[in-house]
Amino acid sequence: MTEKRRLLPGLDAPAILREAGKLLDKRVEQPSRRAFLRRGLTLGGLAMLSGCSLSDDESVEHALSAVSRFNDRVQGWIFDPAKLAPTYPESMITRPFPFNAFYGIDDVPQVDEASFRLEVTGMVADKRRWRLDELRAMAQVDQVTRHICVEGWSAIGKWGGVPFSAFLNRVGADLSAKYVGFKCADDYYTSIDMPTALHPQTILALTYDGRTLPPEYGFPMKLRMPTKLGYKNPKHIQAIFVTNTYPGGYWEDQGYNWFGGS
């Protein structure tokens, strides 16, 4: 019988944080992540966190998942909802701004503006569907911030739109809920924590570089969060929902870190 290892009282929490940080890699493919994890099995903290012997692939996957969940909690604990990401002058905008998705640029979805309606459901008071002109009529803000991709590159862009906190207040969202989820026209989906949703730099972006958001950058709208890695910034949003049930995400359900802070 495999002996279960449990977290011991009085364990050095900072040491565990350092070990977990070394073992988490948010961007490489699964086989590489497994190999990386195996190379770190001499670190006792991982086995204690995962509660398993790490002697086979199933145990390794369980351990990786356990440490990733632990990392999510740590990032949530240290996230400062009042701290702003750096902003930049327009002279530093990356042109052209890179296109990035889980498909080629020829497969970018083409959403019809006239028929588009944003669906809002879950723990909100106002569940009516929104037209784009209604969103454009709300107070708008601009930001020039850095997009950081999990693949190792970054670029600076200018996004404009509705502060997401203002939108959530407008629809009467329960701001004590844990999650806000997104469903997109390209079958992408993701979710974020409520403190990030309410961050002053989180915006429902309707424009890029002063013009209507182009299809390749997420038309009709994307969620822009400079406090999150790129894969947490959904494009082509069709539906938003507020919930206390963990919604997961396209990449997160394949092993990527859920919190995804940059």
mmCIF file of C-alpha atoms in Angstrom, residues 103-248:
data_model
loop_
_atom_site.group_PDB
_atom_site.id
_atom_site.type_symbol
_atom_site.label_atom_id
_atom_site.label_comp_id
_atom_site.label_asym_id
_atom_site.label_seq_id
_atom_site.Cartn_x
_atom_site.Cartn_y
_atom_site.Cartn_z
ATOM 1 C CA TYR A 103 -5.822 28.828 -34.459
ATOM 2 C CA GLY A 104 -4.488 30.666 -37.506
ATOM 3 C CA ILE A 105 -5.467 34.198 -38.459
ATOM 4 C CA ASP A 106 -7.573 32.909 -41.378
ATOM 5 C CA ASP A 107 -9.875 31.249 -38.832
ATOM 6 C CA VAL A 108 -10.658 34.396 -36.835
ATOM 7 C CA PRO A 109 -14.440 34.472 -36.181
ATOM 8 C CA GLN A 110 -16.437 37.147 -37.964
ATOM 9 C CA VAL A 111 -19.167 38.408 -35.636
ATOM 10 C CA ASP A 112 -22.087 40.357 -37.112
ATOM 11 C CA GLU A 113 -22.475 43.621 -35.195
ATOM 12 C CA ALA A 114 -26.121 44.167 -36.104
ATOM 13 C CA SER A 115 -27.282 40.878 -34.632
ATOM 14 C CA PHE A 116 -24.785 40.676 -31.782
ATOM 15 C CA ARG A 117 -26.138 40.638 -28.238
ATOM 16 C CA LEU A 118 -23.979 40.176 -25.143
ATOM 17 C CA GLU A 119 -25.523 37.589 -22.839
ATOM 18 C CA VAL A 120 -25.286 38.270 -19.081
ATOM 19 C CA THR A 121 -26.346 35.519 -16.662
ATOM 20 C CA GLY A 122 -25.701 34.047 -13.249
ATOM 21 C CA MET A 123 -25.602 36.062 -10.039
ATOM 22 C CA VAL A 124 -26.728 39.359 -11.583
ATOM 23 C CA ALA A 125 -29.923 41.372 -11.168
ATOM 24 C CA ASP A 126 -30.214 42.519 -14.805
ATOM 25 C CA LYS A 127 -30.018 39.586 -17.241
ATOM 26 C CA ARG A 128 -30.997 41.461 -20.374
ATOM 27 C CA ARG A 129 -28.813 41.186 -23.484
ATOM 28 C CA TRP A 130 -26.619 44.132 -24.450
ATOM 29 C CA ARG A 131 -26.097 45.684 -27.894
ATOM 30 C CA LEU A 132 -22.717 47.149 -28.758
ATOM 31 C CA ASP A 133 -24.098 50.665 -29.073
ATOM 32 C CA GLU A 134 -25.363 50.416 -25.465
ATOM 33 C CA LEU A 135 -21.882 49.484 -24.260
ATOM 34 C CA ARG A 136 -20.332 52.291 -26.305
ATOM 35 C CA ALA A 137 -22.726 54.739 -24.637
ATOM 36 C CA MET A 138 -21.210 53.994 -21.213
ATOM 37 C CA ALA A 139 -18.231 55.992 -19.920
ATOM 38 C CA GLN A 140 -15.046 54.828 -21.661
ATOM 39 C CA VAL A 141 -11.387 54.723 -20.596
ATOM 40 C CA ASP A 142 -8.125 54.063 -22.459
ATOM 41 C CA GLN A 143 -4.977 52.299 -21.323
ATOM 42 C CA VAL A 144 -1.562 51.663 -22.865
ATOM 43 C CA THR A 145 -0.309 48.532 -21.143
ATOM 44 C CA ARG A 146 1.842 45.500 -21.774
ATOM 45 C CA HIS A 147 0.326 42.196 -22.897
ATOM 46 C CA ILE A 148 2.438 39.317 -21.542
ATOM 47 C CA CYS A 149 2.072 35.997 -23.334
ATOM 48 C CA VAL A 150 2.685 32.664 -21.632
ATOM 49 C CA GLU A 151 4.745 31.687 -24.716
ATOM 50 C CA GLY A 152 7.475 34.080 -23.647
ATOM 51 C CA TRP A 153 6.853 37.287 -25.622
ATOM 52 C CA SER A 154 5.229 40.595 -24.728
ATOM 53 C CA ALA A 155 3.898 43.626 -26.593
ATOM 54 C CA ILE A 156 2.514 47.034 -25.679
ATOM 55 C CA GLY A 157 -0.914 48.055 -26.964
ATOM 56 C CA LYS A 158 -3.638 50.645 -26.479
ATOM 57 C CA TRP A 159 -7.086 49.398 -25.520
ATOM 58 C CA GLY A 160 -10.229 51.377 -24.812
ATOM 59 C CA GLY A 161 -13.573 50.445 -23.361
ATOM 60 C CA VAL A 162 -15.816 50.191 -20.326
ATOM 61 C CA PRO A 163 -14.284 49.682 -16.868
ATOM 62 C CA PHE A 164 -15.426 46.175 -16.052
ATOM 63 C CA SER A 165 -16.254 47.118 -12.474
ATOM 64 C CA ALA A 166 -18.675 49.742 -13.815
ATOM 65 C CA PHE A 167 -20.342 47.155 -16.035
ATOM 66 C CA LEU A 168 -20.684 44.657 -13.196
ATOM 67 C CA ASN A 169 -22.242 47.335 -11.013
ATOM 68 C CA ARG A 170 -24.551 48.372 -13.852
ATOM 69 C CA VAL A 171 -25.962 44.838 -14.215
ATOM 70 C CA GLY A 172 -26.279 44.399 -10.468
ATOM 71 C CA ALA A 173 -23.691 41.653 -10.162
ATOM 72 C CA ASP A 174 -23.185 40.041 -6.772
ATOM 73 C CA LEU A 175 -19.703 41.393 -6.069
ATOM 74 C CA SER A 176 -19.206 38.872 -3.278
ATOM 75 C CA ALA A 177 -19.333 36.002 -5.808
ATOM 76 C CA LYS A 178 -16.093 34.103 -6.427
ATOM 77 C CA TYR A 179 -15.884 33.978 -10.218
ATOM 78 C CA VAL A 180 -16.746 35.734 -13.448
ATOM 79 C CA GLY A 181 -16.805 33.473 -16.502
ATOM 80 C CA PHE A 182 -16.648 34.176 -20.246
ATOM 81 C CA LYS A 183 -17.797 32.295 -23.340
ATOM 82 C CA CYS A 184 -16.500 33.375 -26.732
ATOM 83 C CA ALA A 185 -17.435 33.151 -30.419
ATOM 84 C CA ASP A 186 -14.397 30.975 -31.176
ATOM 85 C CA ASP A 187 -15.385 28.379 -28.531
ATOM 86 C CA TYR A 188 -12.781 29.773 -26.135
ATOM 87 C CA TYR A 189 -13.799 30.115 -22.521
ATOM 88 C CA THR A 190 -12.126 31.208 -19.311
ATOM 89 C CA SER A 191 -12.883 32.638 -15.886
ATOM 90 C CA ILE A 192 -11.343 35.051 -13.406
ATOM 91 C CA ASP A 193 -11.551 35.877 -9.719
ATOM 92 C CA MET A 194 -13.833 38.687 -8.591
ATOM 93 C CA PRO A 195 -11.014 40.898 -7.170
ATOM 94 C CA THR A 196 -9.370 40.927 -10.612
ATOM 95 C CA ALA A 197 -12.727 41.618 -12.260
ATOM 96 C CA LEU A 198 -13.052 44.725 -10.058
ATOM 97 C CA HIS A 199 -9.467 45.911 -10.593
ATOM 98 C CA PRO A 200 -9.426 49.495 -11.944
ATOM 99 C CA GLN A 201 -7.419 48.457 -15.036
ATOM 100 C CA THR A 202 -9.710 45.579 -16.009
ATOM 101 C CA ILE A 203 -11.787 46.814 -18.951
ATOM 102 C CA LEU A 204 -14.311 45.434 -21.397
ATOM 103 C CA ALA A 205 -12.316 46.545 -24.443
ATOM 104 C CA LEU A 206 -14.249 47.778 -27.477
ATOM 105 C CA THR A 207 -11.424 49.586 -29.297
ATOM 106 C CA TYR A 208 -7.778 49.064 -30.128
ATOM 107 C CA ASP A 209 -5.432 51.990 -30.838
ATOM 108 C CA GLY A 210 -8.344 54.398 -31.152
ATOM 109 C CA ARG A 211 -10.477 52.383 -33.601
ATOM 110 C CA THR A 212 -13.148 49.728 -33.347
ATOM 111 C CA LEU A 213 -11.595 46.501 -32.091
ATOM 112 C CA PRO A 214 -10.494 44.569 -35.209
ATOM 113 C CA PRO A 215 -11.594 40.924 -35.563
ATOM 114 C CA GLU A 216 -8.030 39.632 -35.115
ATOM 115 C CA TYR A 217 -7.833 41.420 -31.739
ATOM 116 C CA GLY A 218 -11.191 40.233 -30.469
ATOM 117 C CA PHE A 219 -14.210 41.997 -32.028
ATOM 118 C CA PRO A 220 -16.809 42.610 -30.759
ATOM 119 C CA MET A 221 -15.070 42.858 -27.378
ATOM 120 C CA LYS A 222 -12.341 41.383 -25.248
ATOM 121 C CA LEU A 223 -11.554 41.550 -21.574
ATOM 122 C CA ARG A 224 -8.297 43.415 -21.127
ATOM 123 C CA MET A 225 -6.434 42.768 -17.855
ATOM 124 C CA PRO A 226 -2.793 43.905 -17.624
ATOM 125 C CA THR A 227 -2.569 42.067 -14.286
ATOM 126 C CA LYS A 228 -3.104 38.696 -16.038
ATOM 127 C CA LEU A 229 -1.212 36.651 -18.613
ATOM 128 C CA GLY A 230 -2.511 36.801 -22.169
ATOM 129 C CA TYR A 231 -4.501 33.561 -22.160
ATOM 130 C CA LYS A 232 -6.665 34.967 -19.347
ATOM 131 C CA ASN A 233 -7.766 37.868 -21.612
ATOM 132 C CA PRO A 234 -10.678 36.388 -23.612
ATOM 133 C CA LYS A 235 -11.542 37.728 -27.081
ATOM 134 C CA HIS A 236 -14.795 37.653 -29.114
ATOM 135 C CA ILE A 237 -16.824 37.599 -25.893
ATOM 136 C CA GLN A 238 -20.434 36.515 -26.347
ATOM 137 C CA ALA A 239 -21.481 35.701 -22.793
ATOM 138 C CA ILE A 240 -20.535 36.753 -19.265
ATOM 139 C CA PHE A 241 -21.714 35.001 -16.127
ATOM 140 C CA VAL A 242 -21.156 35.477 -12.397
ATOM 141 C CA THR A 243 -20.983 32.366 -10.243
ATOM 142 C CA ASN A 244 -19.671 30.678 -7.115
ATOM 143 C CA THR A 245 -19.082 27.446 -9.032
ATOM 144 C CA TYR A 246 -15.563 27.070 -10.436
ATOM 145 C CA PRO A 247 -15.898 27.491 -14.249
ATOM 146 C CA GLY A 248 -12.374 26.489 -15.390
#
